[in-house]
Coordinates of C-alpha atoms in Angstrom, one line a residue:
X558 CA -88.0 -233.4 148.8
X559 CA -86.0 -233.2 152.2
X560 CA -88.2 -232.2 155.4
X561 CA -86.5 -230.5 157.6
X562 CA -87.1 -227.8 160.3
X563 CA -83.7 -226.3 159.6
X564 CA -84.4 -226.0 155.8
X565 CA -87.1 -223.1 156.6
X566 CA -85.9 -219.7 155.9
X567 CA -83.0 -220.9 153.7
X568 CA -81.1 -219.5 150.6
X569 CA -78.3 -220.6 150.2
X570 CA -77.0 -224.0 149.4
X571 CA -73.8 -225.7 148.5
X572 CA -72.9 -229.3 148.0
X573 CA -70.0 -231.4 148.1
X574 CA -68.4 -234.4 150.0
X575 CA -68.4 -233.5 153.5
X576 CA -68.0 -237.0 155.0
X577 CA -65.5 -239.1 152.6
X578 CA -67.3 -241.5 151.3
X579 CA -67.8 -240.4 147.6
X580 CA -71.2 -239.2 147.6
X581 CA -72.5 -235.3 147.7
X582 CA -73.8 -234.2 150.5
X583 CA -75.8 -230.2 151.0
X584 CA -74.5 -227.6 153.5
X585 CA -77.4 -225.2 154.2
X586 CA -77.7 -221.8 155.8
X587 CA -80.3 -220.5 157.4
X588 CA -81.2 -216.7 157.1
X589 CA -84.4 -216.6 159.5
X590 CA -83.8 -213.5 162.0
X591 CA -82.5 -215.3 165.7
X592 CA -82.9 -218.9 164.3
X593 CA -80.0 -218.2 161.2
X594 CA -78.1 -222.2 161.4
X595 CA -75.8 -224.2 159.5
X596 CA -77.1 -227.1 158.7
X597 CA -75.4 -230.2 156.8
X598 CA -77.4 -233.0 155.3
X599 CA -75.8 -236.7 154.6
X600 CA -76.6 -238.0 151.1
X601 CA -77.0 -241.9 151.6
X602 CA -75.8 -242.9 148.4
X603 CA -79.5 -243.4 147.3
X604 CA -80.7 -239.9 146.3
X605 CA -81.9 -239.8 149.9
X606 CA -80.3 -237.8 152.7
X607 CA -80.5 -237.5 156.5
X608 CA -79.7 -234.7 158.2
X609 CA -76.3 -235.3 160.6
X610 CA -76.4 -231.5 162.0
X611 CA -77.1 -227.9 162.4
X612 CA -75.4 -225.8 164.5
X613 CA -76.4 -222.3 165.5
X614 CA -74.7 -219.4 163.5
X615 CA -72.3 -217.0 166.0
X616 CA -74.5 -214.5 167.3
X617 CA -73.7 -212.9 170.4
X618 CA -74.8 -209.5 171.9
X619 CA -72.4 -207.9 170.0
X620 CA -73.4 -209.5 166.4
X621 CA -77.2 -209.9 166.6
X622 CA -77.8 -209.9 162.9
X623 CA -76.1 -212.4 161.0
X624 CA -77.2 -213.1 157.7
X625 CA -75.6 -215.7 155.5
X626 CA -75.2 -214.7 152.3
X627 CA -72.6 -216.8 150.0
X628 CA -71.3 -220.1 151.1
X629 CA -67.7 -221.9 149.9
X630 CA -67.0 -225.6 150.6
X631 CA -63.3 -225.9 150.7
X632 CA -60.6 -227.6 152.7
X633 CA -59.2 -224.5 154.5
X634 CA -56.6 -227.0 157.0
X635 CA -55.4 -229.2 154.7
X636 CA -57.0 -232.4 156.5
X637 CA -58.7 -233.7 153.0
X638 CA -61.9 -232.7 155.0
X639 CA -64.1 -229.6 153.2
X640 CA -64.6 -227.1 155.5
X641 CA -67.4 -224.2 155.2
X642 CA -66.4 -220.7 154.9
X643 CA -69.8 -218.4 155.1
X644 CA -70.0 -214.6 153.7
X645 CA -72.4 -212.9 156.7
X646 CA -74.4 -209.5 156.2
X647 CA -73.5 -209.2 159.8
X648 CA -74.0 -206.3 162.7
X649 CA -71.0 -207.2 164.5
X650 CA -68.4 -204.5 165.8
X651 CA -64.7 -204.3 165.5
X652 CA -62.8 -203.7 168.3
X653 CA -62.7 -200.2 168.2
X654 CA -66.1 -200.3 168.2
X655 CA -66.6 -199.5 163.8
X656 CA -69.4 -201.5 162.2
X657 CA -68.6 -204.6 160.0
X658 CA -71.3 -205.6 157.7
X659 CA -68.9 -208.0 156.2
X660 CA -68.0 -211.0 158.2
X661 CA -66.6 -213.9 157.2
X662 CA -66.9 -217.1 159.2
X663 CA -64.7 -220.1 159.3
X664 CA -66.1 -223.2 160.1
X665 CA -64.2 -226.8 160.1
X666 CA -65.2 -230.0 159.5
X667 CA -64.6 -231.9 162.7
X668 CA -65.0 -235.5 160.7
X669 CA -68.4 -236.5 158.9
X670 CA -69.5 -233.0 158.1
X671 CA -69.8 -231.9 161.5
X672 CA -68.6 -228.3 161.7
X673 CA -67.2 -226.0 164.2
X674 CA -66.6 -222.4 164.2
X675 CA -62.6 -221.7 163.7
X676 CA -62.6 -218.1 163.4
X677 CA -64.9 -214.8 162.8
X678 CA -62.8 -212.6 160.3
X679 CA -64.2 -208.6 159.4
X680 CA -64.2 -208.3 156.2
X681 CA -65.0 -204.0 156.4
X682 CA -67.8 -202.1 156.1
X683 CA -70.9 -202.2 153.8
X684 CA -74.1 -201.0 153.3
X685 CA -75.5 -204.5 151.6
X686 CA -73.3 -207.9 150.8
X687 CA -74.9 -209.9 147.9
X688 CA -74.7 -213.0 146.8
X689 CA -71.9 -214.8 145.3
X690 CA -69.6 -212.2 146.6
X691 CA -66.8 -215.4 147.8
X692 CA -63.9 -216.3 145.9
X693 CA -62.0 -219.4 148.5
X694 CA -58.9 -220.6 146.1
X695 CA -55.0 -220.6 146.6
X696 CA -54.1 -217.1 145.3
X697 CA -50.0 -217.3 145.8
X698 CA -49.2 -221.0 145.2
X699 CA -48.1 -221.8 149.2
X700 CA -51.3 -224.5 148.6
X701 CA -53.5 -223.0 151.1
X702 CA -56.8 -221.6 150.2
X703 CA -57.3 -218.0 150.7
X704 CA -60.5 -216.0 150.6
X705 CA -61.5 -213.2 148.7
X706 CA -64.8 -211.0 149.7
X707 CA -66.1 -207.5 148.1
X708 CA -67.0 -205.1 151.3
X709 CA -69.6 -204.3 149.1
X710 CA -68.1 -200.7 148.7
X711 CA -65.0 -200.0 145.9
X712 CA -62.5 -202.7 147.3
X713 CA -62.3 -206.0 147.1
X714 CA -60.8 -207.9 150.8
X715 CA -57.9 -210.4 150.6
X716 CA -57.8 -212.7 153.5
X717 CA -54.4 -214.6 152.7
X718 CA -54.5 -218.2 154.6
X719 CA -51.4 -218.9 156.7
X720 CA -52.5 -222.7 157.5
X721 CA -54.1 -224.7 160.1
X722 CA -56.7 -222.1 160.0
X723 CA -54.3 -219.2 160.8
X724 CA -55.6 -216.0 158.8
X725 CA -53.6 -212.6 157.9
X726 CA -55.9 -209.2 158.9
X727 CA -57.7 -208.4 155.6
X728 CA -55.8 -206.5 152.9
X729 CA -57.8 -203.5 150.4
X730 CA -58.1 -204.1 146.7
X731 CA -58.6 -200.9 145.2
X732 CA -62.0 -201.8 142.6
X733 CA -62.0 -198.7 140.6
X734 CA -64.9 -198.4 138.1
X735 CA -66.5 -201.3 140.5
X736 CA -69.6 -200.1 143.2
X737 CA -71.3 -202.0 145.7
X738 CA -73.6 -204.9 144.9
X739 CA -71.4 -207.0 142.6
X740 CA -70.1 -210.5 142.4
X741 CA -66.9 -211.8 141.8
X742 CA -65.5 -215.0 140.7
X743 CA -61.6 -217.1 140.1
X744 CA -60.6 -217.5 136.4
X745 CA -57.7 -217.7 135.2
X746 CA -57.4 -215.1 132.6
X747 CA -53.3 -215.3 131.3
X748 CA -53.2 -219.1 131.5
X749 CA -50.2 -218.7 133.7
X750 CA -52.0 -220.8 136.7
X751 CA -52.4 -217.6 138.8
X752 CA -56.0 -217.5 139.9
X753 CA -56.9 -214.2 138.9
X754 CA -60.5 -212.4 139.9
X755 CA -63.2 -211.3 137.7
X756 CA -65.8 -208.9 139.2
X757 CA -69.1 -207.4 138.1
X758 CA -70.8 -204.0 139.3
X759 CA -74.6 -203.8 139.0
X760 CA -74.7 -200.7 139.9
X761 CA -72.6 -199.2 137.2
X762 CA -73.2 -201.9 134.8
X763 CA -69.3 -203.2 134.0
X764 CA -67.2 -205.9 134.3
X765 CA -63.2 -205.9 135.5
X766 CA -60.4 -208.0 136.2
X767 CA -58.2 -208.3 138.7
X768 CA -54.6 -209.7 137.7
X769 CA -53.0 -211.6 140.5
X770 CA -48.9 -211.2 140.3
X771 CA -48.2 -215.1 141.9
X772 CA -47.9 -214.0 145.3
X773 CA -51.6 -213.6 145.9
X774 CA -51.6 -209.7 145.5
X775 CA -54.5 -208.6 143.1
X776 CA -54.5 -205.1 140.8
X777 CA -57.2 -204.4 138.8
X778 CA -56.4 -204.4 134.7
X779 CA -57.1 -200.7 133.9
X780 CA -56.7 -201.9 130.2
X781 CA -59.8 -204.7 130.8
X782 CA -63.6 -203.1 131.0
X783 CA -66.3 -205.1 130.1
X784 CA -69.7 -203.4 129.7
X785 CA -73.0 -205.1 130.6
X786 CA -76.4 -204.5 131.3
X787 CA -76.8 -204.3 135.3
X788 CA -75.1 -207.7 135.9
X789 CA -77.1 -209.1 138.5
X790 CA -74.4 -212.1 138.5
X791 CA -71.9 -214.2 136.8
X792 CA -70.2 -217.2 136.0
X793 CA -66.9 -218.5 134.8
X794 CA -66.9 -221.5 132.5
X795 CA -65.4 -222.5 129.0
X796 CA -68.7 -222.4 127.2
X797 CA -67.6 -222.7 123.6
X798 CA -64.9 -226.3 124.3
X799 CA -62.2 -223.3 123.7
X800 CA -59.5 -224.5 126.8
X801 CA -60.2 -220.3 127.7
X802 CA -62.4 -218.8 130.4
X803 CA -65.7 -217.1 129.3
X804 CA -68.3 -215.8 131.3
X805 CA -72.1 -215.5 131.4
X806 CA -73.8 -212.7 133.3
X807 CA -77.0 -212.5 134.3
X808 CA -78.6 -208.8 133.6
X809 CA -81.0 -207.4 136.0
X810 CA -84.0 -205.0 134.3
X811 CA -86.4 -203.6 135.7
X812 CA -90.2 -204.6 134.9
X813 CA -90.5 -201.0 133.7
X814 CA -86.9 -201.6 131.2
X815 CA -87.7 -204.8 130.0
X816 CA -90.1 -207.6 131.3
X817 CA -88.0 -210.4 131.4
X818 CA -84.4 -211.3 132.9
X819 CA -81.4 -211.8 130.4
X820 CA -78.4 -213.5 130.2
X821 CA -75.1 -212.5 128.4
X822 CA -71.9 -214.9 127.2
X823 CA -69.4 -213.4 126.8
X824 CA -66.2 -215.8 124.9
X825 CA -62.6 -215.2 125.3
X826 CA -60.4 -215.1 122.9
X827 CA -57.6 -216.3 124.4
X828 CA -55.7 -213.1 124.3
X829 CA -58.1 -212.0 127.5
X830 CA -60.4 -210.3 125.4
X831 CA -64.2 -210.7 125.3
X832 CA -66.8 -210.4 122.9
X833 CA -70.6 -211.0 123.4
X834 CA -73.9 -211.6 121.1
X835 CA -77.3 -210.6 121.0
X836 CA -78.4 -211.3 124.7
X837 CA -81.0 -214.8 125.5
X838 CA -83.7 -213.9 127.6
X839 CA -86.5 -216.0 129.9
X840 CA -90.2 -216.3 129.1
X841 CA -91.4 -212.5 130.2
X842 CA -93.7 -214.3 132.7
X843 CA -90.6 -216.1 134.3
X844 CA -88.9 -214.2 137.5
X845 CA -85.2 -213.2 137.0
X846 CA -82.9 -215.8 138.3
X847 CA -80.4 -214.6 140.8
X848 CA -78.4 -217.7 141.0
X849 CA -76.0 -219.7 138.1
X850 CA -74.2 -223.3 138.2
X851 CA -72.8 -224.7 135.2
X852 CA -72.0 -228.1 134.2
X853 CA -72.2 -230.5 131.1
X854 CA -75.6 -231.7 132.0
X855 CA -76.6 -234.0 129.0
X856 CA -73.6 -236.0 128.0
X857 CA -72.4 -234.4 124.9
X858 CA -69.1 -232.5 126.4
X859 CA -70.4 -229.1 126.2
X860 CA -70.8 -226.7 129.2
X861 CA -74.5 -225.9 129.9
X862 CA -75.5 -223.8 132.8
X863 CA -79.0 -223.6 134.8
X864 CA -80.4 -220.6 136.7

């Protein structure tokens, strides 16, 4: 295990290289109330890792709550260093004085995973940001990475990436069908190498996609409606060795619904339509998962995923 005073209070995690030199290393934030950090931890190439820094998250009078609550490690300058870019429940105020729960921080990579803030970004209004609510890839092909958020409300927020860290002023995504607490993921859905979105609504228990045209503008397919069973969470991944995006959700029930959390696949056909089985569940005893990663884990080419 890593010992660490920074590691107390946190949930969320990501991992990649930060430093160059081939090996993993963490990223983690902090969500303690007045001590939230980011901190990164070297991997020594042994399995071991030291901890090179941790930097207090913004928080000024003006934003005293900043809660980290989905983390992307991308390279956002085009330096070949990853840089961090941090989904905040946040208190912070717009210049006119509105409230934006939803902020979205830029952080880069000065050189061996020592980060900076580059820019605060509001990223609207909303009464709760969950997890896994960050899409960071190059939605209209200019090979910068752009950032998607949900507000958390009915829209999704486009944040299109000008380069050298230079944003555009967020852009609405009407999410019809969608309602707050959902996340989102990049597929791409037509095989045309447009990174399309997939989103998922808890609270109304669906799933949509959102089409992007190639120039990074998103519309949600009216014609695609997925139902599921208050997806917690999902996950893109081509689980059956297809070459076509699928999905797994995880489905949050209440004890008094059922006394155990479930996960649905859901396979694509390759014409963009999905079909599901009988859901897999945990051991009833087991707490629901809120988190999925996916990878082929044993050797033997297929896509497993862990929760």
């Amino acid at each position: 295990p890593i010992q660490s005073e920074g590691l107390l209070g946190s949930e969320i995690l990501a991992a990649t290289d930060m430093d160059q030199d081939h090996y993993p290393d963490l990223v983690l934030a902090n969500r303690i109330m007045y001590k939230q950090s980011l901190t990164t931890f070297h991997n020594n190439g042994d399995g071991t890792f030291t901890q090179t820094s941790s930097i207090p998250i913004n928080r000024t009078e003006e934003t005293q709550i900043n809660f980290p609550a989905s983390i992307q490690l991308k390279d956002m300058d085009g330096d070949g260093d990853a840089d961090a870019v941090i989904q905040h429940q946040s208190s912070i105020k717009d210049p006119e004085g509105r409230p934006h729960t939803n902020l979205v921080s830029v952080y880069e990579n000065q050189g061996g995973g020592h980060l900076a803030l580059a820019q605060n970004i509001f990223g609207g209004t909303a009464e709760q940001v969950s997890h896994q609510c960050l899409v960071v890839e190059d939605l209209d092909g200019d090979l910068d990475r752009d950032i998607v958020v949900s507000d958390g409300d009915v829209t999704l927020m486009v944040i299109e990436n000008l380069g050298g860290l230079n944003f555009m002023e967020p852009r609405r995504v009407p999410a019809p069908g969608l309602q707050r607490y959902f996340s989102i993921a990049p597929l791409d859905l037509e095989g045309d190498g447009d990174i399309d979105v997939i989103g998922s609504s808890k609270a109304n228990s669906t799933i949509n996609i959102f089409i992007n045209d190639g120039d990074g503008n998103l519309a949600a397919d009216p014609a695609f409606r997925v139902n599921a069973n208050l997806p917690e969470t999902l996950l893109v991944d081509d689980f059956n060795s297809d070459s076509f995006p699928d999905f797994l959700t995880i489905d949050f029930s209440p004890l008094f619904l059922r006394p155990k959390g479930g996960f649905n696949l859901f396979t694509n056909d390759g014409a963009g339509k999905f079909s599901t089985t009988e859901p897999f569940y945990t051991a009833s005893h087991d707490p629901l998962p809120r988190f999925l990663v996916s990878g082929d884990f044993d050797g033997d080419s297929d896509i497993d995923f862990a929760a």
